[in-house]
Amino acid sequence: MTNYRWTLDLQMFSQEKTERATPKKRQEARKKGQLAKSQELPAAFILLFVFLSFIMLGGYYKVRLMRIFGLLFEQKLLMEVTTSNIVTLFSDLMMQGFMLLAPIFAITVLFGLLGNYMQIGILFTGEPLKMNFNKLNPIKGFQQIFSMHSVVEFVKNILKLLLIGVIVYLTLWSERNRILGLATVSISGIFSFIAQITIKLGIEIGAILVVLAAFDYLYKRYEHEKSLRMSKQDIKDEYKKSEGDPLIKGKIRERQRRMALQRMMQQVPKADVVITNPTHFAIALQYDGSKMEAPTIIAKGMDFVALRIKDVAKEHGVIMMENRPLARALYDRTEIGDTVPADLFQAVAEVLAYVYKLKNKAK
């Protein structure tokens, strides 16, 4: 019973997601569009830099506004209303409005793309657009509503509202004397004051939202890393899928070895001589003076393989010579298909000369 419990605990521990995600899983998640991304970061950048543009491009906005009001109240106020005039008026107003809003549109597009690029880089995927019926599961929907993620989002939104409220209150409170004195200020002075306060609030709120969005991105990264965690068993399964089952790979390698051994044994009958240890090593040499510059190793083996080489050589009448140091040197320093090393030429030549002498006697 104790062993069973220990085995069960070990299995449960192996299923705990305690390991960092592998590069393969990260790549698969990226292809599916599952990335650490804060939607608030681009929005905060856009808000901040749009209000900053009111300071940097204030003259441009003023000219465009004056042109719109000048068009309406100076040029078109007393015009005769006809179909063509109305079309022309609206065309002019739309063009002036577009010119007025063009910097805002440019800032929105630029910082929207920049905010996303900073988080996820360049990514084109259609996976999030595919139909997923699991999202229609009401049980999962309720779990998401009452999940820890929802609680964090709720607290975060409340915190943002409180901070924005505090900033607005402190800013207006600091300007309370000027606000109370607006009754004695000209219309242009009132508009100037309102614009000043609005831009100041926009920049302060934008800066606070950028800071909060940065923390939100860090939290999203933490959540993303947590969702990608793997168990030890997951890593083993992934390795099996990518590299193949070790048992199957072992069987394949064993079959390849048998096939290689079979091909090598087929070359042994072509050998001129088999040099032996005599029990541990066997090296089969072939030499054809018209085709080869030096004798070539066509088969070699140790222990069991050496015995098989000698059996095949004996069956086909291949001469075997015992030379322990030469056999060991050839086995250690050459591979099948290699020629004999230069410093062993003399020893091998003596063996081949003796073999050719025996063959001539036999004839």
Coordinates of N, CA, C and O in Angstrom, one line a residue, residues 161-328:
L161 N -9.3 54.5 -12.0 CA -10.3 55.6 -11.8 C -9.9 56.4 -10.6 O -10.1 57.7 -10.6
L162 N -9.5 55.8 -9.5 CA -9.1 56.6 -8.4 C -7.9 57.5 -8.6 O -7.9 58.7 -8.2
L163 N -6.9 57.0 -9.3 CA -5.8 57.8 -9.7 C -6.1 59.0 -10.6 O -5.7 60.2 -10.3
I164 N -7.0 58.7 -11.6 CA -7.4 59.8 -12.5 C -8.2 60.8 -11.7 O -8.1 62.0 -11.9
G165 N -9.1 60.3 -10.8 CA -9.9 61.2 -10.0 C -9.1 62.1 -9.1 O -9.3 63.3 -9.0
V166 N -8.0 61.5 -8.5 CA -7.1 62.3 -7.6 C -6.4 63.3 -8.4 O -6.2 64.5 -8.0
I167 N -5.9 63.0 -9.6 CA -5.2 63.9 -10.5 C -6.1 65.1 -10.9 O -5.7 66.3 -10.8
V168 N -7.3 64.8 -11.3 CA -8.2 65.8 -11.7 C -8.5 66.8 -10.5 O -8.5 68.0 -10.6
Y169 N -8.8 66.1 -9.3 CA -9.1 66.9 -8.2 C -8.0 67.9 -7.8 O -8.2 69.1 -7.5
L170 N -6.7 67.3 -7.7 CA -5.6 68.1 -7.3 C -5.3 69.2 -8.3 O -4.9 70.3 -7.9
T171 N -5.5 68.9 -9.6 CA -5.2 69.9 -10.6 C -6.2 71.1 -10.5 O -5.8 72.3 -10.5
L172 N -7.5 70.7 -10.4 CA -8.5 71.7 -10.3 C -8.4 72.5 -9.0 O -8.7 73.7 -9.0
W173 N -8.1 71.8 -7.9 CA -8.0 72.5 -6.7 C -6.8 73.5 -6.7 O -6.9 74.6 -6.1
S174 N -5.7 73.1 -7.4 CA -4.6 74.1 -7.4 C -4.9 75.3 -8.3 O -4.3 76.3 -8.1
E175 N -5.9 75.2 -9.1 CA -6.3 76.3 -10.0 C -7.6 77.0 -9.5 O -8.3 77.7 -10.3
R176 N -8.0 76.7 -8.3 CA -9.4 77.2 -7.8 C -9.5 78.7 -7.9 O -10.6 79.2 -8.2
N177 N -8.4 79.4 -7.5 CA -8.5 80.9 -7.5 C -8.7 81.4 -8.9 O -9.5 82.3 -9.1
R178 N -8.0 80.8 -9.9 CA -8.2 81.3 -11.3 C -9.6 80.9 -11.8 O -10.2 81.6 -12.6
I179 N -10.1 79.7 -11.4 CA -11.4 79.3 -11.8 C -12.5 80.3 -11.3 O -13.4 80.7 -12.0
L180 N -12.3 80.7 -10.0 CA -13.3 81.6 -9.4 C -13.2 83.0 -10.1 O -14.2 83.7 -10.0
G181 N -12.1 83.3 -10.6 CA -11.9 84.6 -11.3 C -12.2 84.6 -12.7 O -12.0 85.7 -13.4
L182 N -12.8 83.5 -13.3 CA -13.1 83.5 -14.7 C -14.2 84.5 -15.1 O -14.3 84.9 -16.3
A183 N -15.0 84.9 -14.1 CA -16.2 85.8 -14.5 C -15.7 87.1 -14.9 O -16.4 87.8 -15.6
T184 N -14.4 87.5 -14.6 CA -13.9 88.8 -14.9 C -12.9 88.7 -16.1 O -12.3 89.7 -16.4
V185 N -12.8 87.5 -16.7 CA -11.9 87.3 -17.8 C -12.6 87.3 -19.1 O -13.8 87.0 -19.2
S186 N -11.9 87.8 -20.2 CA -12.5 87.8 -21.5 C -12.8 86.4 -22.0 O -12.3 85.4 -21.5
I187 N -13.6 86.3 -23.1 CA -13.9 85.0 -23.7 C -12.7 84.3 -24.1 O -12.5 83.1 -23.9
S188 N -11.8 85.0 -24.8 CA -10.5 84.4 -25.3 C -9.7 83.9 -24.1 O -9.1 82.8 -24.2
G189 N -9.7 84.6 -23.0 CA -9.0 84.2 -21.8 C -9.5 82.9 -21.2 O -8.8 82.1 -20.7
I190 N -10.9 82.9 -21.2 CA -11.6 81.7 -20.7 C -11.2 80.4 -21.5 O -10.8 79.4 -21.0
F191 N -11.3 80.6 -22.9 CA -10.9 79.5 -23.7 C -9.5 79.1 -23.6 O -9.1 77.9 -23.6
S192 N -8.6 80.1 -23.4 CA -7.2 79.8 -23.2 C -6.9 79.0 -21.9 O -6.1 78.1 -21.9
F193 N -7.6 79.4 -20.9 CA -7.5 78.8 -19.6 C -8.0 77.3 -19.7 O -7.3 76.4 -19.2
I194 N -9.2 77.1 -20.3 CA -9.7 75.8 -20.4 C -8.8 74.9 -21.2 O -8.6 73.7 -20.9
A195 N -8.2 75.4 -22.3 CA -7.3 74.6 -23.1 C -6.1 74.3 -22.3 O -5.6 73.1 -22.4
Q196 N -5.6 75.2 -21.6 CA -4.4 74.9 -20.8 C -4.6 73.8 -19.7 O -3.8 72.9 -19.6
I197 N -5.7 73.9 -19.0 CA -6.1 72.9 -18.0 C -6.3 71.6 -18.7 O -5.9 70.5 -18.2
T198 N -7.0 71.6 -19.8 CA -7.3 70.3 -20.5 C -6.0 69.6 -20.9 O -5.8 68.4 -20.7
I199 N -5.1 70.3 -21.5 CA -3.8 69.7 -22.0 C -3.0 69.2 -20.8 O -2.4 68.2 -20.9
K200 N -3.0 70.0 -19.7 CA -2.2 69.6 -18.5 C -2.8 68.3 -18.0 O -2.0 67.4 -17.7
L201 N -4.1 68.2 -17.9 CA -4.8 67.0 -17.3 C -4.5 65.8 -18.3 O -4.2 64.7 -17.8
G202 N -4.6 66.1 -19.6 CA -4.4 65.0 -20.6 C -3.0 64.4 -20.5 O -2.8 63.2 -20.5
I203 N -2.0 65.3 -20.3 CA -0.6 64.8 -20.3 C -0.4 64.1 -18.9 O 0.3 63.0 -18.9
E204 N -0.9 64.6 -17.8 CA -0.7 63.9 -16.5 C -1.4 62.6 -16.5 O -0.8 61.6 -16.1
I205 N -2.6 62.6 -17.0 CA -3.4 61.3 -17.0 C -2.7 60.3 -18.0 O -2.6 59.1 -17.7
G206 N -2.2 60.8 -19.2 CA -1.6 59.9 -20.1 C -0.3 59.3 -19.5 O 0.0 58.1 -19.7
A207 N 0.5 60.1 -18.8 CA 1.7 59.6 -18.2 C 1.4 58.6 -17.1 O 2.1 57.5 -17.1
I208 N 0.4 58.8 -16.3 CA 0.0 57.8 -15.3 C -0.5 56.5 -16.0 O -0.1 55.4 -15.5
L209 N -1.2 56.7 -17.0 CA -1.7 55.5 -17.7 C -0.6 54.7 -18.4 O -0.6 53.4 -18.4
V210 N 0.4 55.4 -18.9 CA 1.6 54.7 -19.4 C 2.3 53.9 -18.4 O 2.7 52.7 -18.6
V211 N 2.5 54.4 -17.2 CA 3.1 53.7 -16.1 C 2.3 52.5 -15.7 O 2.8 51.4 -15.5
L212 N 0.9 52.7 -15.5 CA 0.1 51.6 -15.2 C 0.1 50.5 -16.3 O 0.0 49.3 -16.0
A213 N 0.1 51.0 -17.5 CA 0.1 50.0 -18.6 C 1.4 49.2 -18.6 O 1.4 48.0 -19.0
A214 N 2.5 49.8 -18.3 CA 3.8 49.1 -18.2 C 3.7 48.0 -17.1 O 4.1 46.8 -17.3
F215 N 3.1 48.3 -15.9 CA 2.9 47.3 -14.9 C 1.9 46.2 -15.4 O 2.1 45.0 -15.1
D216 N 0.9 46.6 -16.1 CA -0.1 45.7 -16.7 C 0.6 44.7 -17.6 O 0.3 43.5 -17.6
Y217 N 1.5 45.2 -18.4 CA 2.3 44.4 -19.4 C 3.1 43.3 -18.6 O 3.2 42.2 -19.0
L218 N 3.8 43.8 -17.5 CA 4.6 42.9 -16.7 C 3.7 41.8 -16.1 O 4.1 40.6 -16.1
Y219 N 2.5 42.2 -15.7 CA 1.6 41.2 -15.1 C 1.1 40.2 -16.2 O 1.0 39.0 -16.0
K220 N 0.9 40.7 -17.4 CA 0.4 39.9 -18.5 C 1.6 38.9 -18.9 O 1.3 37.7 -19.2
R221 N 2.8 39.3 -18.8 CA 3.9 38.4 -19.1 C 4.0 37.3 -18.0 O 4.3 36.2 -18.3
Y222 N 3.7 37.7 -16.8 CA 3.7 36.7 -15.7 C 2.6 35.7 -15.9 O 2.9 34.5 -15.8
E223 N 1.5 36.2 -16.3 CA 0.3 35.3 -16.5 C 0.6 34.4 -17.7 O 0.3 33.2 -17.7
H224 N 1.2 35.0 -18.8 CA 1.6 34.2 -20.0 C 2.6 33.1 -19.6 O 2.4 31.9 -20.1
E225 N 3.6 33.5 -18.9 CA 4.6 32.5 -18.5 C 4.0 31.4 -17.7 O 4.4 30.2 -17.8
K226 N 3.1 31.7 -16.8 CA 2.4 30.7 -16.0 C 1.6 29.8 -16.8 O 1.5 28.6 -16.5
S227 N 0.9 30.3 -17.8 CA 0.0 29.5 -18.6 C 0.8 28.6 -19.5 O 0.3 27.5 -19.9
L228 N 2.1 28.9 -19.8 CA 2.9 28.1 -20.7 C 3.7 27.0 -19.9 O 4.4 26.2 -20.5
R229 N 3.7 27.1 -18.6 CA 4.5 26.1 -17.8 C 4.1 24.7 -18.2 O 3.0 24.4 -18.5
M230 N 5.1 23.9 -18.1 CA 4.9 22.5 -18.5 C 5.3 21.5 -17.3 O 6.1 21.9 -16.4
S231 N 4.7 20.4 -17.3 CA 5.1 19.4 -16.3 C 6.3 18.6 -16.9 O 6.6 18.7 -18.1
K232 N 7.0 17.8 -16.1 CA 8.1 17.0 -16.5 C 7.6 16.0 -17.6 O 8.4 15.7 -18.5
Q233 N 6.4 15.5 -17.4 CA 5.9 14.5 -18.3 C 5.6 15.2 -19.7 O 5.8 14.6 -20.8
D234 N 5.1 16.5 -19.7 CA 4.9 17.2 -20.9 C 6.2 17.4 -21.7 O 6.2 17.2 -22.9
I235 N 7.3 17.7 -21.0 CA 8.6 17.8 -21.6 C 9.1 16.5 -22.2 O 9.6 16.5 -23.4
K236 N 8.8 15.4 -21.5 CA 9.2 14.1 -22.1 C 8.4 13.8 -23.3 O 8.9 13.3 -24.3
D237 N 7.1 14.0 -23.2 CA 6.2 13.8 -24.4 C 6.6 14.6 -25.6 O 6.6 14.1 -26.7
E238 N 7.0 15.9 -25.3 CA 7.4 16.7 -26.5 C 8.7 16.2 -27.1 O 8.8 16.2 -28.3
Y239 N 9.6 15.8 -26.2 CA 10.9 15.3 -26.7 C 10.6 14.0 -27.6 O 11.2 13.8 -28.6
K240 N 9.7 13.2 -27.1 CA 9.4 12.0 -27.9 C 8.8 12.3 -29.3 O 9.1 11.7 -30.3
K241 N 7.9 13.3 -29.3 CA 7.3 13.7 -30.5 C 8.3 14.3 -31.5 O 8.3 14.1 -32.7
S242 N 9.3 15.1 -31.0 CA 10.2 15.8 -31.8 C 11.4 14.9 -32.2 O 11.9 15.0 -33.3
E243 N 11.8 14.1 -31.3 CA 13.0 13.3 -31.5 C 12.6 11.8 -31.9 O 13.5 11.1 -32.4
G244 N 11.4 11.4 -31.5 CA 11.0 10.1 -31.8 C 11.1 9.2 -30.5 O 11.9 9.5 -29.6
D245 N 10.3 8.2 -30.4 CA 10.3 7.3 -29.2 C 11.7 6.7 -29.1 O 12.1 6.0 -30.1
P246 N 12.4 6.7 -27.9 CA 13.7 6.1 -27.8 C 13.7 4.6 -28.1 O 14.6 4.1 -28.7
L247 N 12.6 3.9 -27.8 CA 12.5 2.5 -28.1 C 12.5 2.2 -29.6 O 13.2 1.4 -30.1
I248 N 11.7 3.0 -30.3 CA 11.6 2.9 -31.7 C 12.9 3.2 -32.4 O 13.4 2.6 -33.3
K249 N 13.5 4.4 -31.9 CA 14.8 4.8 -32.4 C 15.9 3.7 -32.2 O 16.7 3.4 -33.0
G250 N 15.8 3.1 -31.0 CA 16.8 2.0 -30.7 C 16.6 0.8 -31.6 O 17.6 0.2 -32.1
K251 N 15.3 0.5 -31.9 CA 15.1 -0.6 -32.8 C 15.6 -0.3 -34.3 O 16.1 -1.2 -35.0
I252 N 15.4 1.0 -34.7 CA 15.8 1.4 -36.0 C 17.3 1.3 -36.1 O 17.9 0.8 -37.1
R253 N 18.0 1.8 -35.0 CA 19.5 1.7 -35.0 C 20.0 0.3 -35.1 O 21.0 0.0 -35.7
E254 N 19.3 -0.6 -34.3 CA 19.7 -2.0 -34.3 C 19.5 -2.6 -35.7 O 20.4 -3.4 -36.1
R255 N 18.4 -2.3 -36.3 CA 18.2 -2.8 -37.7 C 19.2 -2.3 -38.6 O 19.7 -3.0 -39.5
Q256 N 19.6 -1.0 -38.5 CA 20.6 -0.4 -39.4 C 22.0 -1.1 -39.1 O 22.7 -1.4 -40.1
R257 N 22.3 -1.4 -37.9 CA 23.5 -2.1 -37.6 C 23.5 -3.5 -38.2 O 24.6 -3.9 -38.8
R258 N 22.4 -4.2 -38.1 CA 22.3 -5.6 -38.7 C 22.5 -5.5 -40.2 O 23.2 -6.3 -40.8
M259 N 21.9 -4.5 -40.9 CA 22.0 -4.3 -42.3 C 23.4 -4.0 -42.7 O 24.0 -4.5 -43.7
A260 N 24.1 -3.1 -41.9 CA 25.5 -2.7 -42.2 C 26.4 -3.9 -42.0 O 27.3 -4.1 -42.8
L261 N 26.1 -4.8 -41.0 CA 26.9 -5.9 -40.8 C 26.7 -6.9 -41.9 O 27.7 -7.6 -42.4
Q262 N 25.5 -7.1 -42.4 CA 25.2 -8.0 -43.5 C 26.0 -7.5 -44.8 O 26.6 -8.3 -45.5
R263 N 25.9 -6.2 -45.0 CA 26.6 -5.7 -46.2 C 28.1 -5.9 -46.1 O 28.8 -6.2 -47.1
M264 N 28.7 -5.7 -44.9 CA 30.1 -5.9 -44.7 C 30.5 -7.4 -44.9 O 31.5 -7.7 -45.5
M265 N 29.6 -8.3 -44.4 CA 29.9 -9.7 -44.5 C 29.9 -10.1 -46.0 O 30.7 -11.1 -46.4
Q266 N 29.1 -9.5 -46.8 CA 29.1 -9.8 -48.2 C 30.4 -9.4 -48.9 O 30.7 -9.9 -50.0
Q267 N 31.2 -8.5 -48.3 CA 32.5 -8.0 -48.9 C 33.6 -9.0 -48.5 O 34.7 -8.9 -49.1
V268 N 33.4 -9.7 -47.4 CA 34.6 -10.6 -46.9 C 35.1 -11.6 -47.9 O 36.3 -11.7 -48.1
P269 N 34.2 -12.2 -48.7 CA 34.7 -13.2 -49.7 C 35.7 -12.5 -50.8 O 36.4 -13.2 -51.4
K270 N 35.6 -11.2 -51.0 CA 36.4 -10.5 -51.9 C 37.8 -10.2 -51.4 O 38.7 -9.6 -52.1
A271 N 38.0 -10.4 -50.1 CA 39.3 -10.0 -49.4 C 40.4 -10.9 -49.9 O 40.2 -12.1 -50.3
D272 N 41.6 -10.4 -49.9 CA 42.8 -11.1 -50.2 C 43.3 -11.8 -48.9 O 43.9 -12.9 -49.0
V273 N 43.1 -11.2 -47.8 CA 43.6 -11.8 -46.5 C 42.8 -11.2 -45.4 O 42.3 -10.1 -45.5
V274 N 42.7 -12.0 -44.3 CA 42.0 -11.5 -43.1 C 43.1 -11.6 -42.0 O 43.6 -12.7 -41.7
I275 N 43.4 -10.5 -41.4 CA 44.5 -10.4 -40.4 C 43.7 -10.5 -39.0 O 42.8 -9.7 -38.8
T276 N 44.2 -11.4 -38.1 CA 43.5 -11.7 -36.9 C 44.4 -11.4 -35.7 O 45.6 -11.2 -35.8
N277 N 43.7 -11.4 -34.5 CA 44.4 -11.1 -33.3 C 45.0 -12.3 -32.5 O 45.9 -12.0 -31.7
P278 N 44.4 -13.5 -32.4 CA 43.5 -14.2 -33.3 C 42.0 -14.2 -32.8 O 41.2 -14.6 -33.6
T279 N 41.7 -13.9 -31.6 CA 40.3 -14.1 -31.1 C 39.5 -12.8 -31.0 O 38.3 -12.8 -31.2
H280 N 40.2 -11.7 -30.8 CA 39.4 -10.4 -30.5 C 39.2 -9.6 -31.7 O 38.2 -8.9 -31.8
F281 N 40.1 -9.6 -32.7 CA 40.0 -8.7 -33.8 C 40.2 -9.4 -35.1 O 40.9 -10.4 -35.2
A282 N 39.5 -8.9 -36.1 CA 39.7 -9.4 -37.5 C 39.5 -8.3 -38.5 O 38.5 -7.6 -38.4
I283 N 40.5 -8.2 -39.4 CA 40.4 -7.1 -40.4 C 40.6 -7.7 -41.8 O 41.7 -8.4 -42.0
A284 N 39.7 -7.5 -42.7 CA 39.7 -8.0 -44.0 C 40.3 -7.0 -45.0 O 39.8 -5.9 -45.0
L285 N 41.4 -7.4 -45.7 CA 42.0 -6.4 -46.6 C 41.9 -6.9 -48.1 O 41.9 -8.1 -48.4
Q286 N 41.7 -5.9 -49.0 CA 41.7 -6.2 -50.4 C 42.6 -5.3 -51.1 O 42.7 -4.1 -50.8
Y287 N 43.3 -5.9 -52.1 CA 44.3 -5.0 -52.9 C 44.2 -5.4 -54.4 O 44.3 -6.6 -54.7
D288 N 44.0 -4.4 -55.2 CA 44.0 -4.6 -56.7 C 44.9 -3.5 -57.2 O 44.6 -2.3 -57.2
G289 N 46.1 -3.9 -57.7 CA 47.1 -3.0 -58.1 C 46.7 -2.1 -59.3 O 47.2 -1.0 -59.4
S290 N 45.8 -2.6 -60.1 CA 45.3 -1.8 -61.2 C 44.3 -0.8 -60.9 O 44.0 0.2 -61.6
K291 N 43.7 -0.9 -59.7 CA 42.6 0.0 -59.3 C 42.9 0.8 -58.0 O 42.3 1.8 -57.8
M292 N 43.7 0.3 -57.2 CA 43.9 0.8 -55.8 C 45.4 1.3 -55.7 O 46.3 0.6 -56.2
E293 N 45.6 2.4 -55.0 CA 46.9 2.9 -54.7 C 47.5 2.2 -53.5 O 48.7 2.1 -53.4
A294 N 46.6 1.6 -52.6 CA 47.1 1.0 -51.4 C 46.0 -0.1 -51.0 O 44.8 0.1 -51.4
P295 N 46.4 -1.0 -50.2 CA 45.4 -2.0 -49.7 C 44.2 -1.3 -49.0 O 44.5 -0.3 -48.3
T296 N 43.0 -1.8 -49.1 CA 41.8 -1.2 -48.5 C 41.2 -2.1 -47.5 O 41.1 -3.3 -47.7
I297 N 40.7 -1.5 -46.4 CA 40.0 -2.3 -45.4 C 38.5 -2.4 -45.9 O 37.8 -1.4 -46.1
I298 N 38.1 -3.6 -46.1 CA 36.7 -3.9 -46.6 C 35.8 -4.4 -45.5 O 34.6 -4.5 -45.6
A299 N 36.4 -4.9 -44.4 CA 35.6 -5.4 -43.2 C 36.5 -5.4 -42.0 O 37.7 -5.7 -42.1
K300 N 35.9 -5.1 -40.9 CA 36.6 -5.2 -39.6 C 35.6 -5.5 -38.5 O 34.5 -5.1 -38.6
G301 N 36.1 -6.1 -37.4 CA 35.2 -6.4 -36.3 C 36.0 -6.8 -35.1 O 37.2 -7.2 -35.1
M302 N 35.2 -6.8 -34.0 CA 35.8 -7.2 -32.7 C 34.9 -8.3 -32.0 O 33.7 -8.2 -32.2
D303 N 35.5 -9.2 -31.4 CA 34.8 -10.3 -30.6 C 33.8 -11.0 -31.5 O 34.2 -11.7 -32.5
F304 N 32.5 -10.9 -31.3 CA 31.5 -11.6 -32.1 C 31.6 -11.4 -33.6 O 31.6 -12.3 -34.4
V305 N 31.8 -10.1 -33.9 CA 31.9 -9.7 -35.3 C 33.1 -10.3 -35.9 O 33.2 -10.8 -37.1
A306 N 34.2 -10.3 -35.2 CA 35.5 -10.9 -35.7 C 35.3 -12.4 -35.9 O 35.8 -12.9 -37.0
L307 N 34.6 -13.1 -35.1 CA 34.3 -14.5 -35.3 C 33.5 -14.7 -36.6 O 33.8 -15.6 -37.3
R308 N 32.5 -13.8 -36.8 CA 31.7 -14.0 -38.0 C 32.5 -13.7 -39.3 O 32.4 -14.5 -40.3
I309 N 33.4 -12.7 -39.2 CA 34.3 -12.5 -40.3 C 35.2 -13.7 -40.6 O 35.4 -14.1 -41.8
K310 N 35.7 -14.3 -39.6 CA 36.6 -15.5 -39.8 C 35.8 -16.6 -40.3 O 36.3 -17.4 -41.2
D311 N 34.6 -16.8 -39.8 CA 33.7 -17.9 -40.4 C 33.5 -17.8 -41.8 O 33.6 -18.7 -42.6
V312 N 33.1 -16.5 -42.2 CA 32.8 -16.3 -43.6 C 34.0 -16.4 -44.5 O 34.0 -17.0 -45.6
A313 N 35.2 -15.9 -44.0 CA 36.4 -16.1 -44.7 C 36.8 -17.6 -44.9 O 37.3 -18.0 -45.9
K314 N 36.6 -18.4 -43.8 CA 36.9 -19.8 -43.9 C 36.0 -20.5 -44.9 O 36.4 -21.4 -45.7
E315 N 34.7 -20.1 -44.9 CA 33.7 -20.7 -45.9 C 34.1 -20.5 -47.3 O 33.9 -21.3 -48.2
H316 N 34.7 -19.3 -47.6 CA 35.0 -18.9 -49.0 C 36.5 -19.0 -49.3 O 37.0 -18.5 -50.3
G317 N 37.3 -19.6 -48.4 CA 38.7 -19.9 -48.7 C 39.6 -18.7 -48.6 O 40.6 -18.7 -49.3
V318 N 39.2 -17.7 -47.9 CA 40.1 -16.5 -47.8 C 41.2 -16.8 -46.7 O 40.9 -17.4 -45.7
I319 N 42.4 -16.5 -47.1 CA 43.5 -16.8 -46.2 C 43.5 -15.9 -45.0 O 43.2 -14.7 -45.1
M320 N 43.7 -16.5 -43.8 CA 43.8 -15.7 -42.6 C 45.2 -15.8 -42.0 O 45.8 -16.8 -41.9
M321 N 45.6 -14.6 -41.6 CA 47.0 -14.5 -41.0 C 46.9 -13.9 -39.6 O 46.2 -12.9 -39.4
E322 N 47.6 -14.5 -38.7 CA 47.6 -14.0 -37.3 C 48.7 -13.0 -37.1 O 49.9 -13.4 -37.3
N323 N 48.4 -11.8 -36.8 CA 49.4 -10.8 -36.5 C 48.8 -9.8 -35.5 O 48.1 -8.9 -35.8
R324 N 49.0 -10.0 -34.2 CA 48.3 -9.3 -33.2 C 48.6 -7.8 -33.2 O 47.6 -7.0 -33.2
P325 N 49.8 -7.3 -33.2 CA 50.0 -5.9 -33.2 C 49.4 -5.2 -34.5 O 48.9 -4.1 -34.4
L326 N 49.6 -5.9 -35.6 CA 49.1 -5.3 -36.9 C 47.6 -5.2 -36.9 O 46.9 -4.2 -37.3
A327 N 46.9 -6.3 -36.4 CA 45.5 -6.4 -36.3 C 44.9 -5.3 -35.4 O 44.0 -4.6 -35.7
R328 N 45.6 -5.1 -34.3 CA 45.1 -4.1 -33.3 C 45.3 -2.7 -33.9 O 44.4 -1.8 -33.7

